[in-house]
XYZ file of C-alpha atoms in Angstrom:
523
model
C 26.755 -38.036 23.374
C 23.241 -38.507 21.296
C 23.293 -36.922 18.162
C 19.394 -36.687 17.252
C 17.418 -34.657 13.906
C 17.001 -32.073 16.702
C 20.658 -31.292 16.981
C 20.600 -30.877 13.428
C 17.774 -28.517 13.405
C 19.254 -26.525 16.301
C 22.650 -26.312 14.256
C 20.755 -25.463 11.090
C 18.679 -22.618 12.544
C 21.851 -21.214 14.431
C 23.521 -20.732 11.154
C 20.653 -19.552 9.163
C 19.648 -16.897 11.548
C 23.473 -15.909 12.283
C 24.395 -15.469 8.563
C 21.201 -13.893 7.655
C 21.222 -11.462 10.567
C 24.709 -10.198 9.621
C 23.740 -7.731 7.035
C 20.930 -5.795 9.024
C 23.278 -5.608 12.148
C 26.410 -4.067 10.503
C 24.045 -2.058 7.798
C 26.103 -4.293 4.972
C 25.467 -3.656 1.174
C 24.532 -7.160 0.465
C 21.714 -9.505 1.388
C 18.027 -8.634 2.620
C 17.944 -6.477 5.353
C 15.371 -4.918 7.889
C 13.665 -1.876 7.134
C 13.499 0.850 9.674
C 9.992 2.259 10.064
C 9.801 5.829 10.205
C 9.795 6.327 14.333
C 13.691 4.742 13.910
C 14.999 6.139 10.749
C 12.909 9.342 10.044
C 10.625 10.389 7.469
C 7.762 12.096 6.324
C 4.413 12.463 7.851
C 1.238 12.972 6.056
C -2.459 13.892 6.976
C -4.944 13.990 3.929
C -8.217 15.295 3.743
C -10.031 13.764 0.465
C -12.312 16.625 -1.511
C -15.366 14.302 -2.028
C -17.062 16.955 -3.751
C -14.860 16.901 -6.917
C -15.499 13.320 -6.962
C -18.893 14.105 -7.856
C -18.374 16.256 -10.055
C -16.299 14.452 -12.204
C -18.936 11.520 -11.647
C -21.571 13.853 -13.743
C -18.623 14.400 -16.171
C -17.889 11.206 -16.841
C -21.518 9.749 -17.214
C -22.408 12.946 -19.724
C -18.904 11.967 -21.844
C -20.833 8.368 -21.988
C -24.333 9.662 -22.948
C -22.475 11.722 -25.779
C -21.157 8.438 -27.102
C -24.060 6.404 -27.178
C -26.223 9.049 -28.689
C -23.882 9.440 -31.260
C -23.627 5.664 -31.867
C -27.507 5.547 -32.356
C -27.629 8.286 -34.293
C -29.641 10.243 -31.903
C -30.395 14.179 -32.441
C -29.775 15.957 -29.393
C -29.200 19.802 -28.364
C -27.944 22.135 -25.824
C -26.039 19.022 -24.626
C -24.463 20.540 -21.131
C -23.071 19.472 -17.910
C -22.409 21.193 -14.783
C -21.620 20.140 -11.350
C -24.570 18.772 -10.408
C -26.794 17.737 -13.336
C -26.510 16.912 -17.431
C -28.982 18.593 -19.478
C -30.185 18.082 -23.382
C -32.625 18.223 -25.546
C -34.188 15.390 -27.553
C -35.401 16.784 -31.136
C -37.224 13.782 -32.175
C -39.668 12.760 -29.732
C -39.661 8.873 -31.510
C -36.298 9.002 -29.678
C -37.811 9.366 -26.386
C -37.852 5.751 -25.334
C -34.265 4.978 -26.455
C -32.988 7.910 -24.702
C -34.335 6.436 -21.753
C -33.272 3.072 -21.698
C -29.357 4.319 -22.872
C -29.732 6.923 -19.461
C -31.336 3.604 -17.102
C -27.911 1.501 -17.954
C -26.402 3.798 -15.647
C -28.487 2.799 -12.160
C -29.570 5.512 -9.645
C -29.676 8.130 -11.730
C -32.780 10.620 -11.408
C -34.412 11.662 -14.377
C -36.629 14.978 -15.624
C -38.256 14.906 -18.447
C -39.897 18.134 -19.525
C -41.687 17.318 -22.827
C -38.327 17.228 -25.239
C -35.862 18.768 -21.863
C -34.232 15.908 -20.185
C -32.391 16.693 -16.673
C -29.955 13.941 -15.218
C -29.004 13.980 -11.644
C -27.052 11.589 -9.243
C -29.633 10.004 -6.502
C -28.394 10.462 -2.656
C -27.388 6.801 -3.267
C -25.141 7.076 -5.961
C -23.696 10.500 -4.325
C -22.626 8.143 -1.151
C -21.503 5.319 -3.388
C -19.204 7.877 -4.904
C -18.023 9.553 -1.877
C -17.029 6.681 -0.475
C -15.625 4.982 -3.397
C -13.526 8.111 -3.905
C -11.861 7.530 -0.545
C -10.704 4.135 -0.685
C -9.761 4.649 -4.521
C -7.191 7.640 -3.263
C -6.113 4.997 -0.896
C -5.245 2.711 -2.810
C -3.913 4.683 -5.939
C -1.558 6.637 -3.112
C -0.372 3.297 -2.264
C 0.121 1.747 -5.691
C 2.143 5.310 -6.664
C 4.232 5.297 -3.847
C 5.459 1.259 -4.461
C 6.087 2.011 -8.146
C 8.221 5.159 -6.967
C 10.260 3.059 -5.026
C 9.794 3.706 -1.484
C 9.921 1.119 1.181
C 7.276 0.472 3.566
C 4.923 3.028 3.440
C 2.236 3.122 5.417
C -1.247 4.676 3.342
C -4.700 4.285 6.040
C -8.191 5.653 5.513
C -8.637 7.408 8.590
C -11.506 8.862 10.269
C -14.458 9.282 7.292
C -12.799 11.061 4.894
C -8.880 11.526 5.278
C -5.973 9.120 4.891
C -2.381 9.306 6.954
C 0.712 8.747 4.765
C 3.736 7.355 6.681
C 6.963 7.216 4.274
C 10.027 5.996 5.881
C 13.651 7.045 4.894
C 12.395 10.518 3.450
C 15.043 12.992 4.334
C 16.010 15.841 2.066
C 13.767 19.157 1.211
C 13.969 17.245 -2.481
C 12.658 14.065 -1.676
C 9.579 15.261 0.607
C 8.632 17.860 -2.204
C 8.780 14.950 -4.931
C 6.735 12.422 -2.646
C 4.515 15.141 -1.638
C 3.939 16.115 -5.509
C 3.538 12.248 -6.323
C 0.816 11.678 -3.972
C -1.039 14.857 -4.365
C -1.251 14.676 -8.239
C -4.649 14.162 -9.932
C -3.499 12.689 -13.057
C -6.752 13.423 -14.572
C -6.170 12.631 -18.227
C -8.697 13.365 -20.912
C -9.040 13.981 -24.335
C -11.167 16.843 -25.403
C -12.200 18.366 -29.038
C -11.293 21.511 -29.574
C -14.361 23.814 -30.513
C -13.421 24.462 -33.924
C -16.111 27.593 -34.519
C -14.989 29.220 -31.316
C -11.235 28.245 -31.459
C -10.376 31.883 -32.433
C -12.233 33.490 -29.870
C -10.235 31.636 -26.679
C -8.906 35.274 -25.562
C -12.057 37.062 -25.619
C -14.458 34.714 -24.249
C -14.774 34.417 -20.871
C -16.125 31.245 -18.870
C -19.469 31.754 -18.081
C -19.938 32.512 -21.923
C -18.013 29.349 -23.240
C -20.740 27.837 -20.938
C -23.288 28.598 -22.787
C -21.871 27.302 -25.726
C -20.941 23.761 -23.818
C -17.482 24.882 -23.664
C -14.840 25.161 -21.444
C -11.355 27.638 -21.596
C -8.383 25.504 -20.573
C -4.864 26.805 -20.635
C -1.831 25.926 -22.318
C 0.985 23.747 -19.892
C 3.363 25.794 -21.165
C 2.123 29.192 -21.738
C -0.726 30.291 -19.649
C -1.647 33.498 -21.698
C -2.288 30.644 -24.797
C -5.744 29.153 -24.100
C -8.062 26.999 -25.835
C -11.824 26.354 -26.074
C -12.627 22.676 -25.671
C -16.127 21.323 -26.043
C -17.168 20.728 -22.016
C -18.026 16.642 -22.440
C -14.807 15.253 -22.828
C -14.508 11.949 -25.859
C -12.546 9.846 -23.158
C -11.297 9.886 -19.883
C -8.245 8.310 -17.962
C -10.416 5.806 -16.426
C -9.785 4.112 -20.027
C -5.911 4.443 -19.831
C -4.188 0.645 -19.305
C -0.733 1.845 -19.482
C 1.777 4.828 -19.267
C 5.379 4.352 -19.956
C 8.252 7.072 -20.777
C 9.697 7.373 -23.977
C 11.669 9.857 -26.348
C 10.287 12.172 -29.354
C 11.666 11.358 -32.490
C 11.515 15.108 -33.586
C 13.363 16.566 -30.432
C 14.481 13.356 -28.647
C 12.601 15.091 -25.300
C 11.022 12.393 -23.047
C 7.629 11.932 -23.483
C 4.733 9.910 -22.096
C 2.853 7.106 -24.750
C 0.223 5.895 -22.972
C -2.484 3.097 -24.113
C -6.317 2.545 -24.217
C -8.449 -0.196 -23.169
C -10.803 -2.115 -26.138
C -13.576 0.499 -25.291
C -11.255 3.515 -24.878
C -9.755 2.453 -28.296
C -13.166 2.060 -29.798
C -14.329 5.378 -28.721
C -11.069 7.094 -29.711
C -10.863 5.555 -33.594
C -14.512 6.247 -33.938
C -14.035 10.056 -33.184
C -10.976 10.528 -35.233
C -12.500 9.229 -38.115
C -15.349 11.392 -38.045
C -13.622 14.523 -37.311
C -10.712 14.372 -39.325
C -9.246 18.095 -39.510
C -10.467 18.969 -36.220
C -8.003 19.308 -32.850
C -7.983 16.399 -30.340
C -6.780 18.625 -26.978
C -4.534 16.217 -24.435
C -5.903 17.523 -21.091
C -4.115 16.665 -17.985
C -5.510 18.179 -14.547
C -7.220 20.513 -16.529
C -4.353 21.905 -18.176
C -3.493 21.116 -22.363
C -0.363 19.772 -22.841
C -0.793 19.513 -27.087
C -3.871 20.139 -29.444
C -2.744 18.170 -32.698
C -5.015 18.514 -35.629
C -6.509 15.101 -36.648
C -5.168 13.839 -40.062
C -6.729 10.305 -40.106
C -8.380 7.579 -38.176
C -6.037 6.511 -35.354
C -6.607 3.209 -34.409
C -4.991 0.856 -32.027
C -5.780 2.804 -29.178
C -2.202 4.815 -28.006
C -1.485 8.374 -27.623
C 1.164 10.637 -26.463
C 1.398 13.329 -23.981
C 4.625 15.573 -24.873
C 5.031 18.943 -22.746
C 8.841 19.502 -22.129
C 9.428 17.053 -19.069
C 12.740 16.352 -17.477
C 13.213 12.601 -17.099
C 12.254 12.555 -13.873
C 9.024 14.622 -14.444
C 7.977 12.252 -17.139
C 8.775 8.889 -14.996
C 7.080 10.249 -11.880
C 4.042 11.343 -14.528
C 3.781 8.183 -15.561
C 3.534 6.000 -12.249
C 0.763 8.675 -11.501
C -1.024 7.713 -14.640
C -0.628 4.077 -14.642
C -1.657 4.019 -11.046
C -4.792 5.464 -12.179
C -6.626 9.074 -11.455
C -7.462 10.326 -7.786
C -11.292 10.566 -8.530
C -11.305 13.229 -5.991
C -8.262 15.851 -5.514
C -6.362 15.176 -1.936
C -5.195 18.713 0.237
C -2.390 17.919 2.667
C -4.029 18.838 6.085
C -0.967 18.618 8.309
C 2.356 18.041 7.111
C 5.597 16.633 9.875
C 8.936 15.381 9.422
C 10.518 13.183 11.648
C 14.301 13.717 12.179
C 16.224 10.728 11.819
C 18.038 12.239 15.182
C 14.931 11.182 17.136
C 15.299 7.473 15.426
C 18.594 7.421 16.532
C 17.709 8.096 20.036
C 14.784 5.495 19.961
C 16.928 2.660 18.598
C 19.599 3.693 21.445
C 16.754 3.488 24.205
C 15.367 0.445 23.048
C 18.751 -1.544 22.295
C 19.771 -0.570 25.865
C 16.356 -2.002 26.882
C 16.791 -4.994 25.220
C 20.461 -5.868 26.326
C 19.471 -5.139 29.888
C 16.660 -7.879 29.605
C 18.738 -9.647 28.119
C 21.758 -9.768 30.541
C 19.536 -9.958 33.405
C 17.902 -13.009 31.719
C 21.034 -14.905 31.219
C 22.134 -14.646 34.374
C 19.223 -15.480 36.395
C 18.940 -18.997 34.316
C 22.595 -19.845 34.855
C 22.189 -18.917 38.560
C 19.090 -20.650 38.887
C 18.934 -23.648 36.613
C 22.220 -24.403 36.312
C 23.813 -25.846 32.877
C 19.960 -26.389 31.719
C 19.922 -22.724 32.084
C 22.601 -22.431 29.814
C 20.817 -24.409 27.432
C 18.117 -21.844 27.480
C 20.267 -19.377 27.152
C 21.948 -20.754 24.036
C 18.502 -21.132 22.780
C 17.405 -17.739 23.187
C 20.491 -16.606 21.406
C 19.580 -18.592 18.750
C 16.056 -17.183 18.585
C 17.300 -13.708 18.363
C 19.166 -14.321 15.399
C 16.357 -16.320 13.816
C 13.854 -13.336 14.456
C 15.820 -11.110 13.182
C 16.848 -13.098 10.032
C 13.292 -14.003 9.255
C 12.272 -10.423 9.577
C 15.206 -9.031 7.222
C 14.241 -12.293 5.136
C 10.770 -10.964 4.444
C 11.530 -7.395 3.998
C 9.700 -6.627 7.119
C 9.760 -2.868 8.865
C 11.032 -2.696 12.353
C 9.240 0.112 14.015
C 9.652 1.407 18.169
C 6.629 -0.980 18.670
C 8.596 -3.947 16.905
C 11.087 -3.243 18.897
C 9.225 -3.501 22.030
C 7.750 -6.860 20.406
C 11.015 -8.135 20.413
C 11.832 -7.619 24.228
C 9.006 -9.318 24.789
C 9.499 -12.124 22.595
C 12.754 -12.480 24.724
C 10.896 -12.884 27.574
C 8.348 -15.341 26.526
C 11.175 -17.366 24.774
C 12.813 -18.107 28.317
C 9.255 -18.501 29.871
C 8.702 -21.579 27.838
C 11.911 -23.022 29.350
C 11.374 -22.128 32.693
C 8.064 -24.194 32.074
C 10.253 -27.008 31.026
C 13.048 -27.086 33.942
C 10.097 -26.913 36.337
C 8.906 -29.974 34.707
C 11.788 -31.736 34.626
C 12.606 -31.051 38.629
C 9.385 -32.463 39.196
C 9.944 -35.527 37.949
C 13.390 -35.793 39.252
C 11.616 -34.691 42.823
C 9.231 -37.890 41.942
C 12.404 -40.265 41.740
C 12.252 -40.669 38.086
C 15.394 -41.354 36.289
C 17.268 -38.527 34.576
C 16.293 -39.836 31.236
C 12.786 -40.242 31.970
C 12.676 -36.852 33.800
C 13.962 -35.163 30.300
C 11.738 -36.911 28.177
C 8.527 -36.529 30.574
C 9.210 -33.172 31.335
C 9.225 -31.877 27.991
C 5.755 -33.937 27.141
C 4.196 -32.074 30.572
C 5.145 -28.924 29.394
C 4.230 -28.890 26.223
C 0.269 -28.649 26.172
C 0.890 -25.339 28.428
C 3.796 -23.980 26.253
C 1.297 -24.700 22.948
C -1.911 -23.180 24.823
C -0.118 -19.920 25.821
C 1.799 -19.380 22.529
C -1.220 -19.975 20.360
C -3.445 -17.382 22.117
C -0.232 -14.823 21.774
C -0.237 -15.941 18.130
C -4.486 -15.283 17.780
C -3.782 -11.951 19.489
C -1.352 -10.816 17.082
C -2.800 -12.124 13.871
C -5.538 -9.710 15.037
C -3.822 -6.905 15.726
C -2.065 -7.135 12.057
C -5.602 -7.406 10.642
C -7.149 -4.408 12.548
C -4.575 -2.112 13.170
C -2.145 0.066 10.723
C 1.402 1.354 10.710
C 3.157 0.546 14.286
C 0.906 -1.827 15.287
C 1.033 -3.992 12.543
C 5.019 -3.954 13.127
C 4.345 -5.242 16.754
C 2.304 -7.844 15.620
C 4.721 -9.038 12.756
C 7.458 -8.999 15.181
C 5.532 -11.012 17.695
C 4.379 -13.616 15.303
C 7.635 -14.358 14.136
C 9.036 -14.363 17.464
C 6.803 -16.737 18.840
C 7.060 -19.239 15.824
C 11.490 -18.962 16.128
C 11.084 -19.317 20.166
C 8.691 -22.664 19.325
C 11.909 -24.174 17.387
C 14.297 -23.069 19.840
C 13.250 -23.171 23.011
C 11.717 -26.831 22.627
C 13.702 -28.312 19.834
C 17.038 -26.441 20.281
C 17.369 -27.086 24.465
C 15.961 -30.869 23.962
C 18.781 -31.479 21.117
C 21.394 -30.093 23.716
C 19.875 -32.368 26.593
C 19.913 -35.250 24.404
C 23.440 -34.408 23.572
C 24.543 -34.439 26.845
C 22.331 -37.346 28.366
C 25.005 -39.335 28.552
C 27.272 -37.385 31.099
C 24.157 -36.009 32.602
C 23.798 -39.681 33.758
C 26.998 -40.243 34.378
C 27.770 -37.266 37.017
C 24.328 -37.669 38.103
C 24.581 -33.993 39.947
C 21.220 -32.757 39.222
C 22.498 -28.896 41.415
C 24.923 -28.661 38.534
C 22.807 -29.620 35.593
C 19.544 -28.617 36.680
C 19.816 -25.924 39.746
C 17.824 -28.729 41.864
C 19.720 -31.032 44.380
C 18.101 -34.439 44.729
C 17.942 -36.017 47.948
């Protein structure tokens, strides 16, 4: 018996594959396991619509906030500073400041300026509107994906669908509570703002209407705990959540209730410190998604760029809100257009049918190879079994998700893996038919078959890479399964079977029974 490096490779990949496949095959609690996709284990399917118009309103507010800070910093005196859903307007009292005001405005590209004497009106250009809407959708996809990852859900699918919709699939969400929690986390805008309480109008919060407040450049927002408590706030926020860099759950020293401690970036910290230094004695409201969580009085300059949100949270609510803040606010709110729960029983039926197909194909291939190619067919079957175990183990090791198309990919991989050995065995038969010795027939058979096998597998690998790059969800699962299966079959079908021929070469030569070993009788 001849022991070569190929035999060590075959033994290693077989042990490796069997050992790492066990947790996935028997659903054990140890080791890496393959994740099942939405179509196999059930879960939540949602189609979300992005309300891009709200992103434009938010953009206008953000620009207004930036202008307010810059004018204050440059000591430019303005009057009637207001912003609505589409424009920002203000009056500059000193005409010597006109040039400086235009310079500040032009720092932001693609704004349209209308000046009528001392009155300025700023609007977004069509280009900036289109860019903002497009960015809002891309940002929503990325933010929702980050939130679900931080939430700990396995292999969620989040992808843009059409012009302004987002497809979300979350495998493993089975209970109504988990479904509602995931839905709340996805749809939460998490739009944080720090806003000044209008000191002069604070006692009119319950008598002013929204229209009346707007005339003073104010907005009326309710308290998060009691909607009867209202605050009159300056409409232009001091800063917003875009300057937030971190949010963590903590506990209040006063009542040990969960709170959220947030940290601002350098620019936000400077704005926050400058504002609190100038506004000692004023109230600063912490506003989240249009509700006031707290409005503490400023007693001193607050440096360091950190703050706290308290709101009678449960630990779970505080945890989810911190995730939403950390992953960033949605520039535009999303609306659930379609929701469908996929039951686990449907997945169980799919698994049963797919396994039946896989076992059926496997048995037919094993019988055919053994009957038609003799012992060399059995060698191919051994390589095929190693290939399946290796495929499962690699998918488990990388935490890949197995979907229904992925199972079809496994069935296809089994067919392709044995196809390589069919080519090799036919080349060996040709060499025997031409009168070569058995040793030369085996070695030359592998050499002659190699180019055809490489060409076939390489083109399939390129196709799988293209499917992965441009596909979504289940298509990606199919591409991953095919790619791993091709690489695994290259190892087992070529190296593995050649190792077995090397091992039994002496017996093959001594018996000289080509019908037994290769299913072909030499004349």
